[in-house]
Amino acid sequence: LANSLAYTNTQVVGACMLSVAQKMRVSKEKLAFTVDCTAAPVASLLLVSTWIAYELQQIGDALALTTPPYTSATATDVFLKSVPYRFYSWFMLFFVVIMAISGRDWGPMYFAELKARKEGWEENKLVATGPSDSIEPVKAKAGIPKGRWWNGAIVPVLFL
């Protein structure tokens, strides 16, 4: 149950970003990779999530089974001390940020991006949506202000 609740974020963000990805000609592969590689690490690092509550319960149960108690640490202490060692989470967040800043794609995603930029995509398959003379990175339209990071970070946490 906790795992399905933690990945509800993936489903919601993926569905919300689908039309944006279509308009910006971002491949489904890149959208899926970006959503998955941010949702799982955030769910495992954010202190307020159902996944963390589940982890704390499991850690607490394991600590209660140790006889005699080998540590006086609480489940929260153990969890907080484990955060720096969550290498997958930290690496994937770093990798997605570097990929977004550099505009580079690797492996099969590179070819999926080329195809999406050339042909666009719709529903379950790639389809031609118009001619494309060159393949360039997606850039923001002129006159649109850049997003503010606190809109996506601080404001939602305050409303929790």
PDB file of C-alpha atoms in Angstrom:
ATOM      1  CA  LEU A   1       0.000   0.000   0.000  1.00  0.00           C
ATOM      2  CA  ALA A   2       2.753   2.476   0.910  1.00  0.00           C
ATOM      3  CA  ASN A   3       4.581   1.754  -2.332  1.00  0.00           C
ATOM      4  CA  SER A   4       1.470   2.463  -4.402  1.00  0.00           C
ATOM      5  CA  LEU A   5       0.857   5.692  -2.471  1.00  0.00           C
ATOM      6  CA  ALA A   6       4.450   6.796  -3.004  1.00  0.00           C
ATOM      7  CA  TYR A   7       4.151   6.280  -6.749  1.00  0.00           C
ATOM      8  CA  THR A   8       0.856   8.119  -7.071  1.00  0.00           C
ATOM      9  CA  ASN A   9       3.097  11.135  -7.592  1.00  0.00           C
ATOM     10  CA  THR A  10       4.513   9.493 -10.717  1.00  0.00           C
ATOM     11  CA  GLN A  11       1.072   8.899 -12.165  1.00  0.00           C
ATOM     12  CA  VAL A  12      -0.211  12.386 -11.414  1.00  0.00           C
ATOM     13  CA  VAL A  13       2.856  14.242 -12.665  1.00  0.00           C
ATOM     14  CA  GLY A  14       3.118  12.058 -15.764  1.00  0.00           C
ATOM     15  CA  ALA A  15      -0.514  12.647 -16.675  1.00  0.00           C
ATOM     16  CA  CYS A  16      -0.248  16.390 -16.037  1.00  0.00           C
ATOM     17  CA  MET A  17       2.939  16.773 -18.068  1.00  0.00           C
ATOM     18  CA  LEU A  18       1.759  14.676 -21.015  1.00  0.00           C
ATOM     19  CA  SER A  19       0.198  17.548 -22.958  1.00  0.00           C
ATOM     20  CA  VAL A  20       3.167  19.815 -22.211  1.00  0.00           C
ATOM     21  CA  ALA A  21       5.566  17.139 -23.461  1.00  0.00           C
ATOM     22  CA  GLN A  22       3.511  16.718 -26.633  1.00  0.00           C
ATOM     23  CA  LYS A  23       3.509  20.458 -27.352  1.00  0.00           C
ATOM     24  CA  MET A  24       7.232  20.791 -26.610  1.00  0.00           C
ATOM     25  CA  ARG A  25       8.052  17.652 -28.645  1.00  0.00           C
ATOM     26  CA  VAL A  26       9.685  15.877 -25.755  1.00  0.00           C
ATOM     27  CA  SER A  27       9.696  12.112 -26.268  1.00  0.00           C
ATOM     28  CA  LYS A  28       7.603   9.820 -24.104  1.00  0.00           C
ATOM     29  CA  GLU A  29      10.801   8.048 -23.120  1.00  0.00           C
ATOM     30  CA  LYS A  30      12.333  11.237 -21.747  1.00  0.00           C
ATOM     31  CA  LEU A  31       9.117  12.197 -19.973  1.00  0.00           C
ATOM     32  CA  ALA A  32       8.871   8.763 -18.353  1.00  0.00           C
ATOM     33  CA  PHE A  33      12.554   8.775 -17.370  1.00  0.00           C
ATOM     34  CA  THR A  34      12.406  12.272 -15.897  1.00  0.00           C
ATOM     35  CA  VAL A  35       9.201  11.645 -13.944  1.00  0.00           C
ATOM     36  CA  ASP A  36      10.371   8.284 -12.606  1.00  0.00           C
ATOM     37  CA  CYS A  37      13.880   9.469 -11.745  1.00  0.00           C
ATOM     38  CA  THR A  38      12.545  12.395  -9.757  1.00  0.00           C
ATOM     39  CA  ALA A  39       9.484  10.805  -8.118  1.00  0.00           C
ATOM     40  CA  ALA A  40      11.209   7.825  -6.506  1.00  0.00           C
ATOM     41  CA  PRO A  41      14.183   9.779  -5.102  1.00  0.00           C
ATOM     42  CA  VAL A  42      11.962  12.586  -3.819  1.00  0.00           C
ATOM     43  CA  ALA A  43       9.635  10.063  -2.165  1.00  0.00           C
ATOM     44  CA  SER A  44      12.624   8.442  -0.458  1.00  0.00           C
ATOM     45  CA  LEU A  45      14.220  11.721   0.690  1.00  0.00           C
ATOM     46  CA  LEU A  46      11.274  13.967   1.511  1.00  0.00           C
ATOM     47  CA  LEU A  47      10.584  13.819   5.221  1.00  0.00           C
ATOM     48  CA  VAL A  48       6.818  14.068   4.754  1.00  0.00           C
ATOM     49  CA  SER A  49       5.607  11.159   2.653  1.00  0.00           C
ATOM     50  CA  THR A  50       3.784   7.886   3.049  1.00  0.00           C
ATOM     51  CA  TRP A  51       6.877   6.029   1.903  1.00  0.00           C
ATOM     52  CA  ILE A  52       8.952   7.510   4.736  1.00  0.00           C
ATOM     53  CA  ALA A  53       6.204   6.621   7.229  1.00  0.00           C
ATOM     54  CA  TYR A  54       6.378   3.034   5.975  1.00  0.00           C
ATOM     55  CA  GLU A  55      10.178   3.018   6.244  1.00  0.00           C
ATOM     56  CA  LEU A  56      10.044   4.387   9.778  1.00  0.00           C
ATOM     57  CA  GLN A  57       7.594   1.648  10.751  1.00  0.00           C
ATOM     58  CA  GLN A  58       9.873  -1.053   9.285  1.00  0.00           C
ATOM     59  CA  ILE A  59      12.969   0.391  10.985  1.00  0.00           C
ATOM     60  CA  GLY A  60      11.111   0.641  14.294  1.00  0.00           C
ATOM     61  CA  ASP A  61       9.928  -2.972  14.025  1.00  0.00           C
ATOM     62  CA  ALA A  62      13.475  -4.130  13.279  1.00  0.00           C
ATOM     63  CA  LEU A  63      14.909  -2.168  16.212  1.00  0.00           C
ATOM     64  CA  ALA A  64      12.268  -3.665  18.528  1.00  0.00           C
ATOM     65  CA  LEU A  65      13.333  -7.197  17.521  1.00  0.00           C
ATOM     66  CA  THR A  66      16.948  -6.746  18.580  1.00  0.00           C
ATOM     67  CA  THR A  67      17.538  -8.500  21.890  1.00  0.00           C
ATOM     68  CA  PRO A  68      19.191  -7.071  23.883  1.00  0.00           C
ATOM     69  CA  PRO A  69      18.790  -3.582  22.389  1.00  0.00           C
ATOM     70  CA  TYR A  70      22.068  -2.908  20.600  1.00  0.00           C
ATOM     71  CA  THR A  71      21.303   0.764  20.164  1.00  0.00           C
ATOM     72  CA  SER A  72      19.296   3.454  21.866  1.00  0.00           C
ATOM     73  CA  ALA A  73      18.591   5.132  18.520  1.00  0.00           C
ATOM     74  CA  THR A  74      15.018   5.651  17.442  1.00  0.00           C
ATOM     75  CA  ALA A  75      13.654   4.781  13.992  1.00  0.00           C
ATOM     76  CA  THR A  76      13.795   8.463  13.072  1.00  0.00           C
ATOM     77  CA  ASP A  77      17.474   8.674  14.096  1.00  0.00           C
ATOM     78  CA  VAL A  78      18.350   5.649  11.964  1.00  0.00           C
ATOM     79  CA  PHE A  79      16.408   7.032   8.999  1.00  0.00           C
ATOM     80  CA  LEU A  80      18.008  10.491   9.216  1.00  0.00           C
ATOM     81  CA  LYS A  81      21.480   8.937   9.446  1.00  0.00           C
ATOM     82  CA  SER A  82      20.744   6.861   6.322  1.00  0.00           C
ATOM     83  CA  VAL A  83      19.819   9.838   4.109  1.00  0.00           C
ATOM     84  CA  PRO A  84      23.410  10.666   3.034  1.00  0.00           C
ATOM     85  CA  TYR A  85      23.846   7.021   1.959  1.00  0.00           C
ATOM     86  CA  ARG A  86      20.883   6.944  -0.402  1.00  0.00           C
ATOM     87  CA  PHE A  87      23.172   7.000  -3.404  1.00  0.00           C
ATOM     88  CA  TYR A  88      20.558   6.122  -6.021  1.00  0.00           C
ATOM     89  CA  SER A  89      18.302   8.974  -4.946  1.00  0.00           C
ATOM     90  CA  TRP A  90      21.061  11.587  -4.879  1.00  0.00           C
ATOM     91  CA  PHE A  91      22.654  10.400  -8.127  1.00  0.00           C
ATOM     92  CA  MET A  92      19.385  10.325 -10.079  1.00  0.00           C
ATOM     93  CA  LEU A  93      18.337  13.799  -8.909  1.00  0.00           C
ATOM     94  CA  PHE A  94      21.776  15.104  -9.876  1.00  0.00           C
ATOM     95  CA  PHE A  95      21.631  13.276 -13.230  1.00  0.00           C
ATOM     96  CA  VAL A  96      18.196  14.692 -14.144  1.00  0.00           C
ATOM     97  CA  VAL A  97      19.320  18.231 -13.257  1.00  0.00           C
ATOM     98  CA  ILE A  98      22.495  17.855 -15.351  1.00  0.00           C
ATOM     99  CA  MET A  99      20.461  16.417 -18.235  1.00  0.00           C
ATOM    100  CA  ALA A 100      18.015  19.344 -18.054  1.00  0.00           C
ATOM    101  CA  ILE A 101      20.740  22.001 -17.825  1.00  0.00           C
ATOM    102  CA  SER A 102      22.982  20.546 -20.523  1.00  0.00           C
ATOM    103  CA  GLY A 103      20.173  19.544 -22.896  1.00  0.00           C
ATOM    104  CA  ARG A 104      22.024  16.320 -23.696  1.00  0.00           C
ATOM    105  CA  ASP A 105      20.491  12.906 -24.014  1.00  0.00           C
ATOM    106  CA  TRP A 106      22.224   9.549 -23.732  1.00  0.00           C
ATOM    107  CA  GLY A 107      21.701   6.141 -25.251  1.00  0.00           C
ATOM    108  CA  PRO A 108      18.324   5.178 -26.705  1.00  0.00           C
ATOM    109  CA  MET A 109      16.757   8.337 -25.280  1.00  0.00           C
ATOM    110  CA  TYR A 110      18.868  10.399 -27.694  1.00  0.00           C
ATOM    111  CA  PHE A 111      17.305   8.654 -30.684  1.00  0.00           C
ATOM    112  CA  ALA A 112      13.808   8.886 -29.188  1.00  0.00           C
ATOM    113  CA  GLU A 113      14.319  12.634 -28.727  1.00  0.00           C
ATOM    114  CA  LEU A 114      15.501  13.037 -32.330  1.00  0.00           C
ATOM    115  CA  LYS A 115      12.413  11.232 -33.571  1.00  0.00           C
ATOM    116  CA  ALA A 116      10.068  13.209 -31.312  1.00  0.00           C
ATOM    117  CA  ARG A 117      11.582  16.533 -32.370  1.00  0.00           C
ATOM    118  CA  LYS A 118      11.381  15.646 -36.060  1.00  0.00           C
ATOM    119  CA  GLU A 119       7.959  14.041 -36.104  1.00  0.00           C
ATOM    120  CA  GLY A 120       6.208  14.927 -32.858  1.00  0.00           C
ATOM    121  CA  TRP A 121       3.975  12.377 -31.151  1.00  0.00           C
ATOM    122  CA  GLU A 122       0.385  11.725 -30.395  1.00  0.00           C
ATOM    123  CA  GLU A 123      -1.451   9.140 -28.303  1.00  0.00           C
ATOM    124  CA  ASN A 124       0.392   5.787 -28.446  1.00  0.00           C
ATOM    125  CA  LYS A 125       2.684   6.315 -31.416  1.00  0.00           C
ATOM    126  CA  LEU A 126       4.916   8.867 -33.053  1.00  0.00           C
ATOM    127  CA  VAL A 127       3.236  10.692 -35.920  1.00  0.00           C
ATOM    128  CA  ALA A 128       4.308  13.422 -38.312  1.00  0.00           C
ATOM    129  CA  THR A 129       3.019  16.833 -37.245  1.00  0.00           C
ATOM    130  CA  GLY A 130       4.816  19.044 -39.728  1.00  0.00           C
ATOM    131  CA  PRO A 131       8.159  19.740 -41.366  1.00  0.00           C
ATOM    132  CA  SER A 132      11.224  20.369 -39.264  1.00  0.00           C
ATOM    133  CA  ASP A 133      14.360  21.855 -40.831  1.00  0.00           C
ATOM    134  CA  SER A 134      16.618  21.425 -37.847  1.00  0.00           C
ATOM    135  CA  ILE A 135      16.647  19.744 -34.494  1.00  0.00           C
ATOM    136  CA  GLU A 136      17.355  22.198 -31.719  1.00  0.00           C
ATOM    137  CA  PRO A 137      16.933  22.029 -27.968  1.00  0.00           C
ATOM    138  CA  VAL A 138      13.550  23.119 -26.680  1.00  0.00           C
ATOM    139  CA  LYS A 139      13.698  26.744 -25.521  1.00  0.00           C
ATOM    140  CA  ALA A 140      11.214  28.854 -23.615  1.00  0.00           C
ATOM    141  CA  LYS A 141       9.132  31.292 -25.633  1.00  0.00           C
ATOM    142  CA  ALA A 142      10.229  34.926 -25.533  1.00  0.00           C
ATOM    143  CA  GLY A 143       8.368  37.085 -23.059  1.00  0.00           C
ATOM    144  CA  ILE A 144       7.475  34.277 -20.658  1.00  0.00           C
ATOM    145  CA  PRO A 145       9.157  34.759 -17.265  1.00  0.00           C
ATOM    146  CA  LYS A 146      11.163  31.876 -15.876  1.00  0.00           C
ATOM    147  CA  GLY A 147       9.461  29.851 -13.166  1.00  0.00           C
ATOM    148  CA  ARG A 148      10.326  30.540  -9.595  1.00  0.00           C
ATOM    149  CA  TRP A 149      11.732  27.570  -7.729  1.00  0.00           C
ATOM    150  CA  TRP A 150       9.770  28.299  -4.573  1.00  0.00           C
ATOM    151  CA  ASN A 151       6.470  27.862  -6.428  1.00  0.00           C
ATOM    152  CA  GLY A 152       7.310  24.202  -6.930  1.00  0.00           C
ATOM    153  CA  ALA A 153       9.194  23.604  -3.692  1.00  0.00           C
ATOM    154  CA  ILE A 154       8.141  25.724  -0.737  1.00  0.00           C
ATOM    155  CA  VAL A 155       4.499  26.529  -1.486  1.00  0.00           C
ATOM    156  CA  PRO A 156       3.312  22.867  -1.775  1.00  0.00           C
ATOM    157  CA  VAL A 157       5.166  21.902   1.407  1.00  0.00           C
ATOM    158  CA  LEU A 158       3.548  24.783   3.311  1.00  0.00           C
ATOM    159  CA  PHE A 159       0.110  23.549   2.294  1.00  0.00           C
ATOM    160  CA  LEU A 160       0.819  20.047   3.619  1.00  0.00           C
TER     161      LEU A 160
END
